[in-house]
Coordinates of C-alpha atoms and ligand atoms in Angstrom, one line a residue:
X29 CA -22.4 15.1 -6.7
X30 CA -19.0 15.3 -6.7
X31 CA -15.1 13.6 -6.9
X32 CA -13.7 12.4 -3.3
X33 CA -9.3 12.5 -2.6
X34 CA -7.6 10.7 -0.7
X35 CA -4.4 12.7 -0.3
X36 CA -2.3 10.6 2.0
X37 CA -4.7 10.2 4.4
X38 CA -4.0 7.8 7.7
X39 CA -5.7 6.3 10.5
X40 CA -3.9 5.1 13.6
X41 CA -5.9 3.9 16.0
X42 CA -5.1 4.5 19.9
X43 CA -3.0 1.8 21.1
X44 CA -1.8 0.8 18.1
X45 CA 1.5 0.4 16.3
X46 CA 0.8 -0.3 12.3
X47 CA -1.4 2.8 10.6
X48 CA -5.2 0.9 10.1
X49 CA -4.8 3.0 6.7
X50 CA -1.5 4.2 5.7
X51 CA -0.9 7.2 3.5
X52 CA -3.9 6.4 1.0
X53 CA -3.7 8.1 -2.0
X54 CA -6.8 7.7 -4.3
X55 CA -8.9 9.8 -6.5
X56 CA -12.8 9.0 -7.2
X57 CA -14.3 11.0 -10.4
X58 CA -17.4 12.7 -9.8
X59 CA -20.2 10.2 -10.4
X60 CA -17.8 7.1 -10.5
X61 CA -18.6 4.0 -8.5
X62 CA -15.2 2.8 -6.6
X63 CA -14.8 -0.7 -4.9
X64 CA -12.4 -1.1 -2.1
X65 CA -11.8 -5.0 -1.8
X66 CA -9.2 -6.3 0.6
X67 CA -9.1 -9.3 3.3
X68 CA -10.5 -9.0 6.5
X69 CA -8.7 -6.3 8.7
X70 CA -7.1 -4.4 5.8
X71 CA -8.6 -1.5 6.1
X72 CA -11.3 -0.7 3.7
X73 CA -14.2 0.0 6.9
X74 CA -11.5 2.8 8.8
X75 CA -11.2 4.3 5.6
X76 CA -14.9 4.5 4.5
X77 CA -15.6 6.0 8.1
X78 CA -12.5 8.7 7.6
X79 CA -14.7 9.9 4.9
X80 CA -18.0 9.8 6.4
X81 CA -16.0 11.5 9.2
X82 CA -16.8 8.9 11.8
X83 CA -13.0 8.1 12.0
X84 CA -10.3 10.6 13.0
X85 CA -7.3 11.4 10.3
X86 CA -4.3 10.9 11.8
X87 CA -3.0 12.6 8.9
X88 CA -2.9 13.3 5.3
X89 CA -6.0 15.3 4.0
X90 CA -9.8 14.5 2.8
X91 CA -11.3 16.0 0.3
X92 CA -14.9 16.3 -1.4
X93 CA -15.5 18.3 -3.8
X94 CA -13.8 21.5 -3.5
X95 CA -13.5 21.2 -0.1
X96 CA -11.2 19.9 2.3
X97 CA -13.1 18.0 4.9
X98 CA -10.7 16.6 6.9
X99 CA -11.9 18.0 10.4
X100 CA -15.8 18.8 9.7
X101 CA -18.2 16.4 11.7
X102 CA -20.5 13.8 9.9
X103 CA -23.2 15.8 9.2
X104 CA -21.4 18.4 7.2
X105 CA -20.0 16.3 4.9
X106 CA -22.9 15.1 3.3
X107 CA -22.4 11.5 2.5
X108 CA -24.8 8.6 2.9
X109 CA -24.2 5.9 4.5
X110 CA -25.4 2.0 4.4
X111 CA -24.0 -0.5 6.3
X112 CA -24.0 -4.3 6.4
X113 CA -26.1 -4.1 9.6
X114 CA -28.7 -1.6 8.1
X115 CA -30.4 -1.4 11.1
X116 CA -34.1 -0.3 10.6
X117 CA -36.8 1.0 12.8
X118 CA -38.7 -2.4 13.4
X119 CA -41.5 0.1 15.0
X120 CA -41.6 1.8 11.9
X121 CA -43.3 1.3 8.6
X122 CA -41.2 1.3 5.3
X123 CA -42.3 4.7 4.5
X124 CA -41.0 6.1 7.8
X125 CA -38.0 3.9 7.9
X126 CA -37.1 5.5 4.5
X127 CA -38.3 9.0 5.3
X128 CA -36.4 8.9 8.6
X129 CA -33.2 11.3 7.3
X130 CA -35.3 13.9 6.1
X131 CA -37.5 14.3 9.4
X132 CA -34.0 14.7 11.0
X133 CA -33.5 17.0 8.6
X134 CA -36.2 19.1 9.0
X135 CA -37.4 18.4 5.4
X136 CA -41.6 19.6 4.9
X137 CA -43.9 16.5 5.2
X138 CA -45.2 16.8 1.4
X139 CA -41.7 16.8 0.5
X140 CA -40.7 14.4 2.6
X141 CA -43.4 11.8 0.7
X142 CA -42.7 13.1 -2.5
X143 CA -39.1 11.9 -2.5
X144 CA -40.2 8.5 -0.4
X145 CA -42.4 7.7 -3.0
X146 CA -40.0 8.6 -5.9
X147 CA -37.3 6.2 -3.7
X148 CA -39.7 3.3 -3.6
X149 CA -40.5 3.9 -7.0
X150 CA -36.5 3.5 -7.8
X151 CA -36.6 0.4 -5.5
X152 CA -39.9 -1.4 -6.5
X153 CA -40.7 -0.8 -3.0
X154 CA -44.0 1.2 -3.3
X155 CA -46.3 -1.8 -2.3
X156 CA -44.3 -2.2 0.9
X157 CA -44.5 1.3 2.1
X158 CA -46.8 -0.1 5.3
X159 CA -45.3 -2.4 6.1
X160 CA -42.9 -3.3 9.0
X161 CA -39.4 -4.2 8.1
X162 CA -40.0 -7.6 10.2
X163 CA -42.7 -8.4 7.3
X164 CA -40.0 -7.7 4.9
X165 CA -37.6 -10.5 2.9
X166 CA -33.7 -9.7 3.7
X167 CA -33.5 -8.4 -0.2
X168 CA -36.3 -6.2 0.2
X169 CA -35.0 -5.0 4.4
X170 CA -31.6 -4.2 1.8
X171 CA -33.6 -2.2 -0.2
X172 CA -35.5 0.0 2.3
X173 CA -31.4 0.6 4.0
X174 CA -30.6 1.8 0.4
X175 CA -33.6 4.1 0.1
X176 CA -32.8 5.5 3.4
X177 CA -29.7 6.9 1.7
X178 CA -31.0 7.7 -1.7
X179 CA -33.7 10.1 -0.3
X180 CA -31.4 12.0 1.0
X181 CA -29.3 13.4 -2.3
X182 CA -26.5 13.4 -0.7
X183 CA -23.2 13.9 -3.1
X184 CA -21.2 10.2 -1.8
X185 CA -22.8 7.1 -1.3
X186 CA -20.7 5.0 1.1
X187 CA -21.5 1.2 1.3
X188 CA -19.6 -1.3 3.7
X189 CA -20.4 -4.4 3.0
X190 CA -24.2 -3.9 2.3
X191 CA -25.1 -7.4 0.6
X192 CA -23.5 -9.2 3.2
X193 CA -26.5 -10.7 5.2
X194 CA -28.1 -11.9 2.1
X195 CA -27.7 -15.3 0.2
X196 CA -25.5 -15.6 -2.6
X197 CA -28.2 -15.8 -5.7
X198 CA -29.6 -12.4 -4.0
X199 CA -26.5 -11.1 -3.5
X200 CA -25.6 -11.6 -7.6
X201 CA -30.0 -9.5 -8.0
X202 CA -28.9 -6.5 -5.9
X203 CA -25.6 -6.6 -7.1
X204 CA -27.1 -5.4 -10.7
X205 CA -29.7 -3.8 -9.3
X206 CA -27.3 -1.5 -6.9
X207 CA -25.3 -1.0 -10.6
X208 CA -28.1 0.0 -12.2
X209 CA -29.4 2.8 -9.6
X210 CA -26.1 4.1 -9.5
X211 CA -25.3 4.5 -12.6
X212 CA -29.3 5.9 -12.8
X213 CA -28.6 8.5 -9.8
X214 CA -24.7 9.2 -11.3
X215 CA -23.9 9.6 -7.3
X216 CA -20.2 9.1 -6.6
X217 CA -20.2 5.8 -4.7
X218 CA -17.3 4.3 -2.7
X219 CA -18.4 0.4 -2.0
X220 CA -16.8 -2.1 0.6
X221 CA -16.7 -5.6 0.0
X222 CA -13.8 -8.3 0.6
X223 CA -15.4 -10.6 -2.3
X224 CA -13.2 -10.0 -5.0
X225 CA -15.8 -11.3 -7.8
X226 CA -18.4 -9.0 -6.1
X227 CA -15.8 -5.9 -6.6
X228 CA -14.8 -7.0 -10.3
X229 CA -18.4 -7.1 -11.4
X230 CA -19.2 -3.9 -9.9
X231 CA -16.6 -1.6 -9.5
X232 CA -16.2 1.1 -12.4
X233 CA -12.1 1.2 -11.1
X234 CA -11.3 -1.2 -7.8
X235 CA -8.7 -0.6 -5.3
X236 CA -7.1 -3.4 -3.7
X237 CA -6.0 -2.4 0.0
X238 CA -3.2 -4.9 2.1
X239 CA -2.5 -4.1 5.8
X240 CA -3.7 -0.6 5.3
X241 CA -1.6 -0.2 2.1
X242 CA -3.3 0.8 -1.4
X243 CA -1.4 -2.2 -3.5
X244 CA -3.4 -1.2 -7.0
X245 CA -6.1 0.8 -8.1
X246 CA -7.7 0.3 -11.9
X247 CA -10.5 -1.4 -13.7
X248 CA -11.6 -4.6 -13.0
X249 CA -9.9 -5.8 -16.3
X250 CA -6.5 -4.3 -15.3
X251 CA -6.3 -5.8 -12.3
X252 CA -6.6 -9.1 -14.1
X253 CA -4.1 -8.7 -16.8
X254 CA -1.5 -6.7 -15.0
X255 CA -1.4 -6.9 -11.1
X256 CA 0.7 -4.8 -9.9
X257 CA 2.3 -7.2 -7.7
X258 CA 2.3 -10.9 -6.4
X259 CA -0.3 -9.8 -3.8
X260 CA -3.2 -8.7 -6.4
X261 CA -2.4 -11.2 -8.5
X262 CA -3.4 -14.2 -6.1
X263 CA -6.5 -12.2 -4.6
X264 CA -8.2 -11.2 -7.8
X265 CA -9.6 -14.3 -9.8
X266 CA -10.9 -17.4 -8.3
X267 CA -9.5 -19.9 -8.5
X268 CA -6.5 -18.2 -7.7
X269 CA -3.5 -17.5 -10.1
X270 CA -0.7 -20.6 -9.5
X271 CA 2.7 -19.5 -8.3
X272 CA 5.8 -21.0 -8.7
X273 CA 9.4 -20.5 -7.7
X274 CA 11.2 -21.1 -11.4
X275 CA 15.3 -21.0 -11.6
X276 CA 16.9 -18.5 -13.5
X277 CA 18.4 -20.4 -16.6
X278 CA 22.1 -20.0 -17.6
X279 CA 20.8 -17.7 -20.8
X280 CA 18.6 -15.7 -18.1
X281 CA 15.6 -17.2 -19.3
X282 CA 13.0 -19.3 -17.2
X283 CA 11.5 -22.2 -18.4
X284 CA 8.1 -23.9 -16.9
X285 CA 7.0 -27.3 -17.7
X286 CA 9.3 -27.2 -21.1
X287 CA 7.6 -23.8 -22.0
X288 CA 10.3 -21.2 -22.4
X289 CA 9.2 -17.6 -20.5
X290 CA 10.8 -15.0 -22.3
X291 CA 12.4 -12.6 -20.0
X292 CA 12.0 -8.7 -20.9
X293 CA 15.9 -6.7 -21.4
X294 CA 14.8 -4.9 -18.2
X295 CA 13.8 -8.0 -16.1
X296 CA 17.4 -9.7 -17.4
X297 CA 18.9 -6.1 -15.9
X298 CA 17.0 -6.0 -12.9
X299 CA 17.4 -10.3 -12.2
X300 CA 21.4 -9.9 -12.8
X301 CA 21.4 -6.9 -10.7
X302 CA 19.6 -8.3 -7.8
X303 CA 21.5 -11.6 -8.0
X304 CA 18.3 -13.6 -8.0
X305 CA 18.5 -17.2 -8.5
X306 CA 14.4 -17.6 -9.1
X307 CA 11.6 -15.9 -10.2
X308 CA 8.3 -15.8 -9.3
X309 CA 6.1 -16.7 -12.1
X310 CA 2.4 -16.7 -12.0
X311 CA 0.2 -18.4 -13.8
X312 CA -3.6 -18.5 -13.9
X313 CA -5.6 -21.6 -14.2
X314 CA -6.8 -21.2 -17.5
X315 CA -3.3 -20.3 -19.1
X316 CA -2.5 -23.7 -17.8
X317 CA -3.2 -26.5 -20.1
X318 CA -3.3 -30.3 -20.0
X319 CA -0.8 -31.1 -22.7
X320 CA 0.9 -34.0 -23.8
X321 CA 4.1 -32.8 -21.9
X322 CA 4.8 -31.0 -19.6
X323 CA 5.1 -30.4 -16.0
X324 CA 4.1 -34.0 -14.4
X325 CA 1.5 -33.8 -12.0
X326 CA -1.1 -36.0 -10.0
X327 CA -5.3 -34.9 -10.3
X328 CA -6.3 -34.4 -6.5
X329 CA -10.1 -33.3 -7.1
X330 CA -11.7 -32.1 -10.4
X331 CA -14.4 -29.4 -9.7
X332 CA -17.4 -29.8 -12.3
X333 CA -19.1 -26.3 -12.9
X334 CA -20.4 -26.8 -16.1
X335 CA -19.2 -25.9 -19.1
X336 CA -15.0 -26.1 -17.5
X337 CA -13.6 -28.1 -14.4
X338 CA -11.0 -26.7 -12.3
X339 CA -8.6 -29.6 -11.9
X340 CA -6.5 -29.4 -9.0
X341 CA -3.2 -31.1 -9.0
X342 CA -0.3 -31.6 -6.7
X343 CA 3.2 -31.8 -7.9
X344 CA 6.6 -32.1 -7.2
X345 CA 8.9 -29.1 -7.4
X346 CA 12.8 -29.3 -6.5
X347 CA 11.8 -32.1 -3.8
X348 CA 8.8 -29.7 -2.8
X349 CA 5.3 -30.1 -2.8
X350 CA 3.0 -27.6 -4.9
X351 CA -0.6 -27.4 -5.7
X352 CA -1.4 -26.0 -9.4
X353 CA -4.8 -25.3 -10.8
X354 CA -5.8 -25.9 -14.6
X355 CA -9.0 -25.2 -16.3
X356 CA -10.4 -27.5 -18.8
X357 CA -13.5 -28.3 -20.5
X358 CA -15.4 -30.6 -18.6
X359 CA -15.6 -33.2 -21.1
X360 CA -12.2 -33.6 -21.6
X361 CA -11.3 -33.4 -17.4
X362 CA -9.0 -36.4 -16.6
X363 CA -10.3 -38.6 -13.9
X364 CA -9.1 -38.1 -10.3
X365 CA -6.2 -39.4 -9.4
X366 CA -4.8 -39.5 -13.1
X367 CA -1.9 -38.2 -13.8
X368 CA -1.1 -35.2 -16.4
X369 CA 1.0 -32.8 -18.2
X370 CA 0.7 -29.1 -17.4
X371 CA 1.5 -27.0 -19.8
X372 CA 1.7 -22.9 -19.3
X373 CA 0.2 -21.0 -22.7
X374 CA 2.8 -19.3 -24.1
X375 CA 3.1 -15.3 -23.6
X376 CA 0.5 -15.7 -20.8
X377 CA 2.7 -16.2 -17.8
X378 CA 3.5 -13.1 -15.0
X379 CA 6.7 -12.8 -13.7
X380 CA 7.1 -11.0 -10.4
X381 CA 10.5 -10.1 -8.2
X382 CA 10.7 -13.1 -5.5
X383 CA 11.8 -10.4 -3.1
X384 CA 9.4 -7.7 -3.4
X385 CA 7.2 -9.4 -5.0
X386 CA 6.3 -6.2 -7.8
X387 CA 5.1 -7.2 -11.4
X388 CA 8.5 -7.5 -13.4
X389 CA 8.0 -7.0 -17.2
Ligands
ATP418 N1 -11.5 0.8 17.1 C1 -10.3 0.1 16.8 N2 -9.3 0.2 17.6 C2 -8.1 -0.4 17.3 N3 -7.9 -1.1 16.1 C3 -8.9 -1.2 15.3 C4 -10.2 -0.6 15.5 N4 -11.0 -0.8 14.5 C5 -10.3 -1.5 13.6 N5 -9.1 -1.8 14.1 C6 -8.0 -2.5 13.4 O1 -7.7 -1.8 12.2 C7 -7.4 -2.7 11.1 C8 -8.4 -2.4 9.9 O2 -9.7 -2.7 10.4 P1 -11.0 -2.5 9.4 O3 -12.2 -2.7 10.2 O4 -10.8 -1.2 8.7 O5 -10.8 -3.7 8.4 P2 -11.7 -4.2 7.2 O6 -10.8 -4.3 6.0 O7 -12.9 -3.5 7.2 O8 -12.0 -5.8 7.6 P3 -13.3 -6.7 7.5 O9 -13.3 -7.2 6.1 O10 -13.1 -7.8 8.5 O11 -14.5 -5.8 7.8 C9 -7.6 -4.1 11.7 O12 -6.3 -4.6 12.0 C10 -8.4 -3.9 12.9 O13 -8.1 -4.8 13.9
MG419 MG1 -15.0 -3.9 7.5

């Protein structure tokens, strides 16, 4: 076991202008289970593979444990991998598949099925142990990739991706179940997915990467109430958060759909100083109400999931189009087609600069 750094560390690949990862900074606790979540082509798999070492650093430093392991091969490092194509031996039963590391490894044959059988134990995979993985389920084909990696006690678990193949009410199972065993085997784990509800859920802390760029890293309830900028805010939470371009009032203040948003002193200081005319404020669905006033808008589709509806709305904005997104109950949704007040709950609105787009306030 042990804590993984980041110190700075970037990846350019041949060829190519932009940094794939740029000067990443991040810090993993010993026995902590990270999420890296970020669109496609962010960055998340070059910088899992700079720290199983199957990607150069360009520069910057990595770190496990005590030491710095910048420049040591793969096999030095020992980390274990599973990726979203897990790739088993389809000549192979379960047991071997599992046991496959530790052959490489030289491990003793009693050992070796001492810690298979332990594995499938972990896994509920003991009455598949002769099987093939082509008489396996996908769930189960996940599990015998994961016990690949766990009989190997190695100190990092790296996973890219590794629920990907499966379908989406499996994908919620192993989610808990891959929770569960981690937080069992206390292995620092750094986990890659680009479903942000899949990295909120399971992520102890979650870093949001952009072009290659760390943009936030904290727990999932963090990155929820205070995104650090415009960019977080809009990928974490689904529907995502509704922004708008609001006008500076005379007094400095902004006002949305006749709710006042009180500025901060040092937002005022930093508006006046910039010379901004607008602010960016951001609002998520359910801090938007259907009110009896408020910003006038037209019901476009109303999405039923249960208990709430997402109503989707389209309005008009200085002469300008904008869609907004409101949660209500789903026995009070208005019909589509209606038309309705918005109204932003007070004290829940996010202001960020329209330039930078950084969390003001
Ligand atoms: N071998 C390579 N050579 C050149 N560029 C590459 C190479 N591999 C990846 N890239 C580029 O580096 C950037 C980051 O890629 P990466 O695979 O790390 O993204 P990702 O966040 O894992 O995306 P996804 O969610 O699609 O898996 C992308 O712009 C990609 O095109
Ligand atoms: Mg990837």
């Amino acid at each position: 076991m042990a804590e993984v750094r980041y110190e700075r560390a970037t990846r350019i690949y041949p060829g190519t202008d932009a940094p794939a990862v740029a000067a990443l900074d991040l810090r993993i606790s010993d026995g902590e289970l990270l999420v890296l979540v970020g669109p496609s082509g962010s960055g998340k798999t070059t910088a899992l593979r700079m720290l199983a070492g199957l990607e150069e650093v360009d520069g910057g430093a990595i770190h496990i444990g005590e030491r710095d392991v910048t420049d040591d091969p793969p096999k030095a490092r020992d980390v274990a991998m599973v990726f979203q194509n897990y790739a088993l031996y389809p000549y192979l039963s379960v047991a071997a598949n599992i046991a496959f590391p530790l052959k490489i490894a030289g491990v003793k044959k009693a050992e070796r099925e001492r810690r298979v059988h332990e594995a499938a134990t972990m896994l509920g995979l003991t009455e598949y142990l002769e099987r093939k993985p082509g008489q396996l389920s996908g769930g189960q084909r996940q599990r015998v990739a994961m016990g690949r990696a766990i009989v190997r006690d190695a100190s990092v678990f790296l996973m890219d991706e590794p629920l990907s193949n499966l379908d989406a009410k499996l994908r919620v199972q192993m989610r808990a179940d891959i929770a569960a065993l981690q937080s069992r085997l206390g292995v620092t784990t750094v986990y890659v997915t680009h479903d942000q509800s899949e990295a909120m859920t399971l992520g102890h802390r979650v870093a949001v990467l952009h072009n290659g760029h760390l943009q936030q890293c904290d727990a999932p309830r963090v990155l929820y109430d205070r995104p650090a900028n415009r960019f977080v805010a809009g990928f974490i939470g689904s529907p995502a958060m509704n922004f708008l371009d609001v006008p500076l009032g005379e007094n400095g203040s902004v006002s949305l759909g006749g709710v006042d948003v009180p500025l901060p002193d040092d937002v005022r200081a930093a508006s006046s100083a910039g010379g901004w005319s607008d602010l960016v404020v951001g609002v998520r669905p359910e801090s938007l109400e259907l009110a009896p006033e408020g910003i006038s808008a037209e019901v476009q589709v109303v999405e039923d999931i249960g208990a709430d509806a997402y109503v989707f709305c389209v309005t008009t904005i200085g002469g300008v189009e904008r869609k907004l997104v409101a949660r209500s109950s789903a026995r009070r949704a208005p019909e589509r087609g209606a038309r309705v007040a918005l109204r932003p709950v007070a004290g829940e609105a996010h202001l960020f600069d329209p330039i930078s787009g950084a969390r003001l306030g």
